[in-house]
PDB file of C-alpha atoms in Angstrom:
ATOM      1  CA  GLY A   2     -92.618  69.089  59.032  1.00 63.00           C
ATOM      2  CA  ALA A   3     -89.728  71.672  60.197  1.00 84.00           C
ATOM      3  CA  ILE A   4     -88.662  72.312  64.081  1.00 82.00           C
ATOM      4  CA  ALA A   5     -90.031  75.427  65.331  1.00 79.00           C
ATOM      5  CA  PHE A   6     -88.838  75.877  69.106  1.00 78.00           C
ATOM      6  CA  VAL A   7     -86.803  73.565  71.148  1.00 80.00           C
ATOM      7  CA  THR A   8     -86.575  74.015  75.009  1.00 76.00           C
ATOM      8  CA  LEU A   9     -84.347  72.700  77.580  1.00 75.00           C
ATOM      9  CA  ASN A  10     -84.604  73.027  81.347  1.00 69.00           C
ATOM     10  CA  GLY A  11     -88.069  74.875  79.437  1.00 74.00           C
ATOM     11  CA  VAL A  12     -85.624  77.759  78.735  1.00 80.00           C
ATOM     12  CA  ASN A  13     -86.806  78.390  74.101  1.00 80.00           C
ATOM     13  CA  ALA A  14     -82.620  77.738  72.987  1.00 80.00           C
ATOM     14  CA  SER A  15     -81.705  79.032  69.476  1.00 79.00           C
ATOM     15  CA  ILE A  16     -82.303  76.278  66.568  1.00 82.00           C
ATOM     16  CA  VAL A  17     -79.150  76.278  64.543  1.00 81.00           C
ATOM     17  CA  SER A  18     -80.316  73.583  61.994  1.00 84.00           C
ATOM     18  CA  ASP A  19     -83.127  70.704  61.808  1.00 80.00           C
ATOM     19  CA  LEU A  20     -83.406  67.206  60.084  1.00 83.00           C
ATOM     20  CA  PRO A  21     -85.720  64.106  60.830  1.00 80.00           C
ATOM     21  CA  ALA A  22     -83.079  62.860  63.116  1.00 81.00           C
ATOM     22  CA  THR A  23     -80.584  65.234  63.723  1.00 85.00           C
ATOM     23  CA  VAL A  24     -81.222  68.739  65.466  1.00 82.00           C
ATOM     24  CA  VAL A  25     -79.306  71.766  66.526  1.00 81.00           C
ATOM     25  CA  VAL A  26     -79.952  74.338  69.265  1.00 76.00           C
ATOM     26  CA  ARG A  27     -77.925  77.530  70.554  1.00 73.00           C
ATOM     27  CA  ALA A  28     -78.869  76.853  74.346  1.00 74.00           C
ATOM     28  CA  ALA A  29     -79.832  80.395  75.765  1.00 72.00           C
ATOM     29  CA  SER A  30     -79.413  81.564  79.782  1.00 68.00           C
ATOM     30  CA  ALA A  31     -79.231  79.562  82.018  1.00 61.00           C
ATOM     31  CA  SER A  32     -83.158  78.931  83.890  1.00 53.00           C
ATOM     32  CA  ALA A  33     -83.467  78.251  87.589  1.00 53.00           C
ATOM     33  CA  ALA A  34     -86.507  75.730  87.304  1.00 54.00           C
ATOM     34  CA  PRO A  35     -85.896  71.662  88.047  1.00 55.00           C
ATOM     35  CA  ASN A  36     -87.004  70.702  84.809  1.00 59.00           C
ATOM     36  CA  THR A  37     -84.360  68.911  82.442  1.00 75.00           C
ATOM     37  CA  ASP A  38     -86.335  67.663  79.771  1.00 80.00           C
ATOM     38  CA  VAL A  39     -85.566  68.800  76.144  1.00 83.00           C
ATOM     39  CA  VAL A  40     -88.800  68.857  74.436  1.00 83.00           C
ATOM     40  CA  LEU A  41     -88.927  69.480  70.670  1.00 83.00           C
ATOM     41  CA  THR A  42     -92.269  70.786  69.011  1.00 84.00           C
ATOM     42  CA  SER A  43     -92.378  70.822  65.391  1.00 84.00           C
ATOM     43  CA  THR A  44     -94.726  73.539  62.956  1.00 82.00           C
ATOM     44  CA  SER A  45     -97.202  70.919  62.298  1.00 79.00           C
ATOM     45  CA  GLY A  46     -97.768  70.717  66.700  1.00 82.00           C
ATOM     46  CA  ALA A  47     -96.100  67.418  67.036  1.00 85.00           C
ATOM     47  CA  ILE A  48     -94.252  67.424  70.948  1.00 85.00           C
ATOM     48  CA  VAL A  49     -90.883  65.424  71.176  1.00 87.00           C
ATOM     49  CA  THR A  50     -89.451  65.158  75.095  1.00 87.00           C
ATOM     50  CA  GLY A  51     -86.970  63.522  76.289  1.00 85.00           C
ATOM     51  CA  SER A  52     -87.400  63.381  80.227  1.00 84.00           C
ATOM     52  CA  GLY A  53     -84.527  64.459  82.450  1.00 81.00           C
ATOM     53  CA  LEU A  54     -81.520  65.160  78.910  1.00 75.00           C
ATOM     54  CA  TRP A  55     -80.351  68.696  79.711  1.00 71.00           C
ATOM     55  CA  THR A  56     -78.864  70.111  82.877  1.00 71.00           C
ATOM     56  CA  TYR A  57     -77.448  73.878  82.724  1.00 69.00           C
ATOM     57  CA  LEU A  58     -74.274  74.250  84.582  1.00 74.00           C
ATOM     58  CA  ILE A  59     -73.176  77.041  86.276  1.00 79.00           C
ATOM     59  CA  GLU A  60     -72.625  80.753  84.043  1.00 83.00           C
ATOM     60  CA  GLY A  61     -69.421  81.281  83.431  1.00 89.00           C
ATOM     61  CA  ALA A  62     -67.696  84.813  84.645  1.00 93.00           C
ATOM     62  CA  ILE A  63     -64.862  86.480  84.207  1.00 97.00           C
ATOM     63  CA  ASN A  64     -63.716  88.781  86.871  1.00 96.00           C
ATOM     64  CA  ASN A  65     -60.334  89.925  85.952  1.00 97.00           C
ATOM     65  CA  VAL A  66     -58.407  90.379  82.912  1.00 97.00           C
ATOM     66  CA  THR A  67     -54.536  91.658  83.790  1.00 93.00           C
ATOM     67  CA  PRO A  68     -53.320  93.809  82.632  1.00 90.00           C
ATOM     68  CA  ASN A  69     -56.604  95.173  80.461  1.00 91.00           C
ATOM     69  CA  VAL A  70     -54.822  97.853  78.615  1.00 87.00           C
ATOM     70  CA  GLY A  71     -51.939  96.040  75.859  1.00 84.00           C
ATOM     71  CA  ARG A  72     -50.648  95.869  72.505  1.00 81.00           C
ATOM     72  CA  GLN A  73     -49.779  92.680  70.159  1.00 82.00           C
ATOM     73  CA  GLY A  74     -48.045  90.596  72.331  1.00 81.00           C
ATOM     74  CA  THR A  75     -49.094  91.455  75.959  1.00 86.00           C
ATOM     75  CA  THR A  76     -49.238  88.832  77.998  1.00 89.00           C
ATOM     76  CA  VAL A  77     -52.825  88.454  79.421  1.00 94.00           C
ATOM     77  CA  VAL A  78     -54.167  86.751  82.369  1.00 96.00           C
ATOM     78  CA  ILE A  79     -57.556  86.127  82.722  1.00 98.00           C
ATOM     79  CA  THR A  80     -59.571  85.214  85.338  1.00 97.00           C
ATOM     80  CA  GLY A  81     -62.964  83.980  86.606  1.00 96.00           C
ATOM     81  CA  GLN A  82     -64.811  80.538  86.902  1.00 94.00           C
ATOM     82  CA  ALA A  83     -66.427  77.791  84.929  1.00 93.00           C
ATOM     83  CA  LEU A  84     -64.625  79.863  81.676  1.00 96.00           C
ATOM     84  CA  LEU A  85     -64.712  77.113  79.438  1.00 94.00           C
ATOM     85  CA  GLY A  86     -68.834  77.058  79.623  1.00 86.00           C
ATOM     86  CA  GLY A  87     -69.171  73.087  80.332  1.00 85.00           C
ATOM     87  CA  GLY A  88     -66.328  72.523  77.410  1.00 89.00           C
ATOM     88  CA  THR A  89     -63.088  70.794  77.881  1.00 93.00           C
ATOM     89  CA  VAL A  90     -60.852  73.719  76.166  1.00 96.00           C
ATOM     90  CA  ALA A  91     -60.995  76.618  74.919  1.00 96.00           C
ATOM     91  CA  SER A  92     -61.004  76.964  70.779  1.00 96.00           C
ATOM     92  CA  SER A  93     -60.571  81.192  70.975  1.00 97.00           C
ATOM     93  CA  VAL A  94     -59.930  83.869  73.225  1.00 97.00           C
ATOM     94  CA  THR A  95     -60.562  87.501  71.189  1.00 97.00           C
ATOM     95  CA  LEU A  96     -60.135  90.740  72.537  1.00 96.00           C
ATOM     96  CA  CYS A  97     -61.596  93.669  71.550  1.00 95.00           C
ATOM     97  CA  GLY A  98     -62.400  90.756  68.069  1.00 94.00           C
ATOM     98  CA  VAL A  99     -58.550  90.372  67.402  1.00 95.00           C
ATOM     99  CA  ASN A 100     -57.818  86.502  67.535  1.00 96.00           C
ATOM    100  CA  ALA A 101     -55.298  86.148  70.561  1.00 96.00           C
ATOM    101  CA  ILE A 102     -52.534  83.053  70.808  1.00 96.00           C
ATOM    102  CA  ILE A 103     -53.905  80.758  74.053  1.00 97.00           C
ATOM    103  CA  ILE A 104     -51.168  79.608  76.087  1.00 96.00           C
ATOM    104  CA  SER A 105     -53.472  78.341  78.401  1.00 97.00           C
ATOM    105  CA  CYS A 106     -56.749  77.695  79.285  1.00 97.00           C
ATOM    106  CA  THR A 107     -58.608  76.477  82.404  1.00 96.00           C
ATOM    107  CA  ASN A 108     -62.312  76.783  83.798  1.00 95.00           C
ATOM    108  CA  THR A 109     -60.569  79.376  86.191  1.00 96.00           C
ATOM    109  CA  THR A 110     -57.651  80.933  84.632  1.00 98.00           C
ATOM    110  CA  CYS A 111     -56.390  81.728  80.771  1.00 98.00           C
ATOM    111  CA  THR A 112     -53.593  82.757  79.952  1.00 97.00           C
ATOM    112  CA  VAL A 113     -52.812  84.312  76.475  1.00 96.00           C
ATOM    113  CA  ALA A 114     -51.364  86.801  74.100  1.00 93.00           C
ATOM    114  CA  ALA A 115     -52.746  89.563  72.333  1.00 92.00           C
ATOM    115  CA  GLY A 116     -52.084  89.130  69.048  1.00 89.00           C
ATOM    116  CA  GLY A 117     -52.725  91.625  65.088  1.00 80.00           C
ATOM    117  CA  SER A 118     -53.278  95.338  66.095  1.00 73.00           C
ATOM    118  CA  GLY A 119     -56.273  96.171  67.680  1.00 79.00           C
ATOM    119  CA  VAL A 120     -57.936  99.311  68.495  1.00 81.00           C
ATOM    120  CA  GLY A 121     -60.058 101.070  71.355  1.00 88.00           C
ATOM    121  CA  THR A 122     -61.601  98.925  73.944  1.00 93.00           C
ATOM    122  CA  GLY A 123     -63.379  95.698  73.667  1.00 95.00           C
ATOM    123  CA  ASP A 124     -64.751  92.480  74.951  1.00 97.00           C
ATOM    124  CA  VAL A 125     -63.139  89.488  76.120  1.00 97.00           C
ATOM    125  CA  VAL A 126     -64.450  86.843  74.959  1.00 97.00           C
ATOM    126  CA  ILE A 127     -63.428  83.098  76.024  1.00 97.00           C
ATOM    127  CA  THR A 128     -64.681  80.806  72.984  1.00 96.00           C
ATOM    128  CA  SER A 129     -64.758  77.033  73.981  1.00 95.00           C
ATOM    129  CA  ASN A 130     -65.180  73.480  72.546  1.00 94.00           C
ATOM    130  CA  THR A 131     -69.182  73.298  73.360  1.00 88.00           C
ATOM    131  CA  GLY A 132     -69.249  76.397  71.354  1.00 88.00           C
ATOM    132  CA  SER A 133     -70.141  78.176  74.706  1.00 89.00           C
ATOM    133  CA  THR A 134     -68.941  82.238  75.298  1.00 92.00           C
ATOM    134  CA  VAL A 135     -67.924  84.088  78.501  1.00 95.00           C
ATOM    135  CA  THR A 136     -67.578  87.537  77.646  1.00 96.00           C
ATOM    136  CA  SER A 137     -66.486  90.625  79.629  1.00 96.00           C
ATOM    137  CA  PRO A 138     -68.046  93.424  78.283  1.00 96.00           C
ATOM    138  CA  GLY A 139     -65.430  95.873  77.710  1.00 96.00           C
ATOM    139  CA  GLY A 140     -62.993  94.248  79.789  1.00 96.00           C
ATOM    140  CA  PHE A 141     -59.175  95.202  77.428  1.00 96.00           C
ATOM    141  CA  SER A 142     -58.064  97.554  75.683  1.00 92.00           C
ATOM    142  CA  TYR A 143     -55.280  98.030  73.445  1.00 89.00           C
ATOM    143  CA  SER A 144     -52.860 100.719  74.178  1.00 82.00           C
ATOM    144  CA  VAL A 145     -51.731 103.195  70.873  1.00 80.00           C
ATOM    145  CA  VAL A 146     -49.102 100.845  68.824  1.00 80.00           C
ATOM    146  CA  SER A 147     -45.660 101.331  69.453  1.00 87.00           C
ATOM    147  CA  SER A 148     -42.561 102.054  66.997  1.00 92.00           C
ATOM    148  CA  ILE A 149     -39.246 102.717  66.827  1.00 96.00           C
ATOM    149  CA  ALA A 150     -38.074 105.676  64.802  1.00 97.00           C
ATOM    150  CA  ALA A 151     -34.336 105.675  65.214  1.00 97.00           C
ATOM    151  CA  VAL A 152     -31.271 103.993  66.732  1.00 97.00           C
ATOM    152  CA  THR A 153     -27.606 106.049  67.670  1.00 96.00           C
ATOM    153  CA  PRO A 154     -25.804 105.644  66.636  1.00 95.00           C
ATOM    154  CA  GLN A 155     -26.759 102.273  64.017  1.00 95.00           C
ATOM    155  CA  VAL A 156     -23.376 100.749  64.107  1.00 93.00           C
ATOM    156  CA  GLY A 157     -20.809  99.753  67.029  1.00 91.00           C
ATOM    157  CA  GLN A 158     -19.453  96.824  69.550  1.00 90.00           C
ATOM    158  CA  TRP A 159     -18.887  95.586  73.108  1.00 90.00           C
ATOM    159  CA  GLY A 160     -20.041  99.045  74.802  1.00 90.00           C
ATOM    160  CA  THR A 161     -21.320 101.108  72.263  1.00 92.00           C
ATOM    161  CA  LEU A 162     -23.594 103.605  74.296  1.00 95.00           C
ATOM    162  CA  VAL A 163     -27.333 103.134  71.889  1.00 97.00           C
ATOM    163  CA  ALA A 164     -30.078 105.453  71.851  1.00 97.00           C
ATOM    164  CA  ILE A 165     -33.324 104.084  71.341  1.00 98.00           C
ATOM    165  CA  THR A 166     -36.459 106.874  70.565  1.00 98.00           C
ATOM    166  CA  GLY A 167     -39.343 106.206  69.651  1.00 97.00           C
ATOM    167  CA  THR A 168     -43.521 106.467  70.744  1.00 93.00           C
ATOM    168  CA  ASN A 169     -44.997 103.942  73.480  1.00 90.00           C
ATOM    169  CA  LEU A 170     -41.305 102.230  73.658  1.00 94.00           C
ATOM    170  CA  LEU A 171     -42.869 100.647  77.236  1.00 91.00           C
ATOM    171  CA  GLY A 172     -45.612  98.850  75.222  1.00 84.00           C
ATOM    172  CA  GLY A 173     -48.936  99.059  77.863  1.00 78.00           C
ATOM    173  CA  GLY A 174     -46.283  97.740  80.345  1.00 83.00           C
ATOM    174  CA  ALA A 175     -43.838  99.725  83.198  1.00 89.00           C
ATOM    175  CA  THR A 176     -40.351  98.783  82.251  1.00 94.00           C
ATOM    176  CA  VAL A 177     -38.167  97.045  79.608  1.00 96.00           C
ATOM    177  CA  THR A 178     -37.394  94.312  80.246  1.00 96.00           C
ATOM    178  CA  GLN A 179     -34.882  92.866  77.394  1.00 97.00           C
ATOM    179  CA  VAL A 180     -33.412  94.771  74.352  1.00 97.00           C
ATOM    180  CA  LEU A 181     -31.438  92.922  71.615  1.00 97.00           C
ATOM    181  CA  LEU A 182     -28.937  94.184  69.102  1.00 96.00           C
ATOM    182  CA  ASN A 183     -28.849  91.799  66.650  1.00 95.00           C
ATOM    183  CA  GLY A 184     -30.133  88.822  68.207  1.00 94.00           C
ATOM    184  CA  VAL A 185     -27.248  89.620  71.297  1.00 95.00           C
ATOM    185  CA  SER A 186     -28.211  91.034  74.804  1.00 96.00           C
ATOM    186  CA  VAL A 187     -26.850  94.450  75.316  1.00 96.00           C
ATOM    187  CA  SER A 188     -24.494  94.385  78.375  1.00 95.00           C
ATOM    188  CA  GLN A 189     -26.642  96.689  80.503  1.00 96.00           C
ATOM    189  CA  ILE A 190     -30.147  99.203  79.364  1.00 97.00           C
ATOM    190  CA  VAL A 191     -28.890 102.112  81.251  1.00 97.00           C
ATOM    191  CA  ASN A 192     -32.006 103.941  81.184  1.00 97.00           C
ATOM    192  CA  TYR A 193     -35.109 104.154  79.811  1.00 97.00           C
ATOM    193  CA  THR A 194     -38.849 106.042  79.093  1.00 96.00           C
ATOM    194  CA  ASN A 195     -42.055 105.732  77.179  1.00 94.00           C
ATOM    195  CA  THR A 196     -40.034 107.579  74.537  1.00 96.00           C
ATOM    196  CA  ALA A 197     -36.202 106.511  74.271  1.00 98.00           C
ATOM    197  CA  VAL A 198     -34.176 103.544  75.445  1.00 98.00           C
ATOM    198  CA  TYR A 199     -30.335 104.117  76.543  1.00 98.00           C
ATOM    199  CA  VAL A 200     -28.121 100.542  76.277  1.00 97.00           C
ATOM    200  CA  LYS A 201     -24.637  99.312  75.998  1.00 96.00           C
ATOM    201  CA  ALA A 202     -24.016  96.699  73.638  1.00 95.00           C
ATOM    202  CA  GLY A 203     -23.181  93.426  74.573  1.00 94.00           C
ATOM    203  CA  ALA A 204     -20.113  91.177  73.285  1.00 90.00           C
ATOM    204  CA  SER A 205     -20.607  89.539  69.733  1.00 84.00           C
ATOM    205  CA  GLY A 206     -18.466  87.017  68.011  1.00 74.00           C
ATOM    206  CA  SER A 207     -19.574  87.482  64.784  1.00 80.00           C
ATOM    207  CA  VAL A 208     -20.642  91.305  62.520  1.00 85.00           C
ATOM    208  CA  GLY A 209     -23.232  91.720  60.840  1.00 90.00           C
ATOM    209  CA  THR A 210     -26.646  93.836  60.716  1.00 94.00           C
ATOM    210  CA  GLY A 211     -29.847  93.079  62.127  1.00 95.00           C
ATOM    211  CA  ASN A 212     -32.929  93.903  63.996  1.00 96.00           C
ATOM    212  CA  VAL A 213     -33.467  96.060  66.908  1.00 97.00           C
ATOM    213  CA  THR A 214     -35.748  94.724  69.620  1.00 97.00           C
ATOM    214  CA  LEU A 215     -37.459  95.988  72.688  1.00 96.00           C
ATOM    215  CA  VAL A 216     -38.737  93.280  75.257  1.00 94.00           C
ATOM    216  CA  CYS A 217     -41.559  94.310  77.933  1.00 91.00           C
ATOM    217  CA  ASP A 218     -42.737  93.387  81.218  1.00 87.00           C
ATOM    218  CA  SER A 219     -46.141  93.930  79.434  1.00 79.00           C
ATOM    219  CA  GLY A 220     -45.200  90.998  77.435  1.00 77.00           C
ATOM    220  CA  ALA A 221     -45.321  93.600  74.065  1.00 82.00           C
ATOM    221  CA  ILE A 222     -42.417  92.757  72.118  1.00 88.00           C
ATOM    222  CA  ILE A 223     -41.169  96.216  68.979  1.00 92.00           C
ATOM    223  CA  ASN A 224     -39.304  95.616  66.396  1.00 94.00           C
ATOM    224  CA  ALA A 225     -36.746  98.191  63.932  1.00 96.00           C
ATOM    225  CA  ILE A 226     -35.658  95.786  60.877  1.00 96.00           C
ATOM    226  CA  ASP A 227     -31.929  95.686  60.052  1.00 96.00           C
ATOM    227  CA  HIS A 228     -30.986  98.756  62.234  1.00 96.00           C
ATOM    228  CA  TRP A 229     -27.746  97.233  63.682  1.00 96.00           C
ATOM    229  CA  THR A 230     -25.061  96.356  62.400  1.00 94.00           C
ATOM    230  CA  TYR A 231     -21.835  94.948  64.793  1.00 92.00           C
ATOM    231  CA  GLN A 232     -18.719  95.534  63.166  1.00 85.00           C
ATOM    232  CA  VAL A 233     -15.015  93.910  63.974  1.00 73.00           C
ATOM    233  CA  ALA A 234     -14.640  94.291  67.268  1.00 71.00           C
ATOM    234  CA  SER A 235     -11.577  96.949  68.543  1.00 72.00           C
ATOM    235  CA  SER A 236      -8.280  94.820  69.872  1.00 75.00           C
ATOM    236  CA  ILE A 237      -5.048  96.100  71.536  1.00 84.00           C
ATOM    237  CA  SER A 238      -2.428  94.575  69.809  1.00 86.00           C
ATOM    238  CA  THR A 239       1.116  96.047  71.561  1.00 92.00           C
ATOM    239  CA  VAL A 240       1.043  97.894  75.002  1.00 87.00           C
ATOM    240  CA  SER A 241       5.120  99.557  74.861  1.00 86.00           C
ATOM    241  CA  PRO A 242       6.529  99.172  77.542  1.00 86.00           C
ATOM    242  CA  THR A 243       4.734  97.138  79.377  1.00 86.00           C
ATOM    243  CA  SER A 244       5.843  98.251  82.605  1.00 88.00           C
ATOM    244  CA  GLY A 245       6.247 101.916  84.257  1.00 85.00           C
ATOM    245  CA  GLN A 246       6.173 104.793  86.913  1.00 88.00           C
ATOM    246  CA  VAL A 247       4.570 108.443  86.857  1.00 89.00           C
ATOM    247  CA  GLY A 248       5.647 110.144  83.718  1.00 86.00           C
ATOM    248  CA  THR A 249       5.843 106.822  81.730  1.00 87.00           C
ATOM    249  CA  ARG A 250       4.998 107.934  78.264  1.00 91.00           C
ATOM    250  CA  VAL A 251       3.160 104.076  77.478  1.00 88.00           C
ATOM    251  CA  THR A 252       2.332 103.696  73.620  1.00 91.00           C
ATOM    252  CA  ILE A 253      -0.651 101.346  72.864  1.00 89.00           C
ATOM    253  CA  THR A 254      -1.301 100.286  69.149  1.00 90.00           C
ATOM    254  CA  GLY A 255      -4.065  97.840  67.605  1.00 78.00           C
ATOM    255  CA  SER A 256      -7.122  98.144  65.790  1.00 74.00           C
ATOM    256  CA  ASN A 257     -10.392 100.185  65.784  1.00 71.00           C
ATOM    257  CA  LEU A 258      -9.242 101.608  69.336  1.00 70.00           C
ATOM    258  CA  LEU A 259     -11.553 104.625  68.962  1.00 72.00           C
ATOM    259  CA  GLY A 260     -14.214 102.389  68.411  1.00 63.00           C
ATOM    260  CA  VAL A 261     -16.252 101.084  65.219  1.00 57.00           C
ATOM    261  CA  SER A 262     -19.125 103.968  66.445  1.00 51.00           C
ATOM    262  CA  GLY A 263     -17.577 107.027  65.037  1.00 53.00           C
ATOM    263  CA  GLY A 264     -15.494 107.417  68.003  1.00 56.00           C
ATOM    264  CA  SER A 265     -12.658 110.576  67.306  1.00 54.00           C
ATOM    265  CA  SER A 266     -11.064 110.319  70.991  1.00 56.00           C
ATOM    266  CA  ILE A 267     -10.057 108.302  74.010  1.00 54.00           C
ATOM    267  CA  VAL A 268     -12.012 109.530  77.107  1.00 48.00           C
TER     268      VAL A 268
END
């Protein structure tokens, strides 16, 4: 007949499958009892016992999740004990039911990058390669999704002052650590808030259009696709005369001397 129930260390386990030569079960909560037997009871009443074949390990526990608020890309550090639940590797980590990218995971520390676009507050769940799970109920919250609404101007060169506006631009963190315009790091992050970031464009050796990218200390990455274009940089060809004194009239010639981002005068 079929298997009616299975006990591990005196605790009923849930039956996953049962065949004449193989029975698969899922262990329930740990028991403090010293009994280490595995006992199978069939529907016919037959009992099969394996003595000393099972030991409950210390139950895994999550003590801290840092930060406990973030969005896609946020680096999250999970600390606790027995996080692998008797396994050797973490097979998955979910934040609010959304699969995270596992960066590293040991029995005491798991570091992940939040995935997807979760909503609200939910559990942090670590699943090991044995199928064991360690859970922190309500341990993580997804913040409001970040978005870049406008980039002004959208064309420029080295030194151009650029305003980037939108919502939740700090990505659930406290600072903007890097800004890229068409893949080039800006020369200066002038100021930043959750709704506006001001930067000065860095020097680029090539022209073209690409993304505006904000990187936050939370690990969040915010993109605006094709919102910045580098054009041919300004250049000075001649200065005449090349020497003088107070009051000397000097003529400077070249290309794009007012800047390619719509400048109207020299300040």
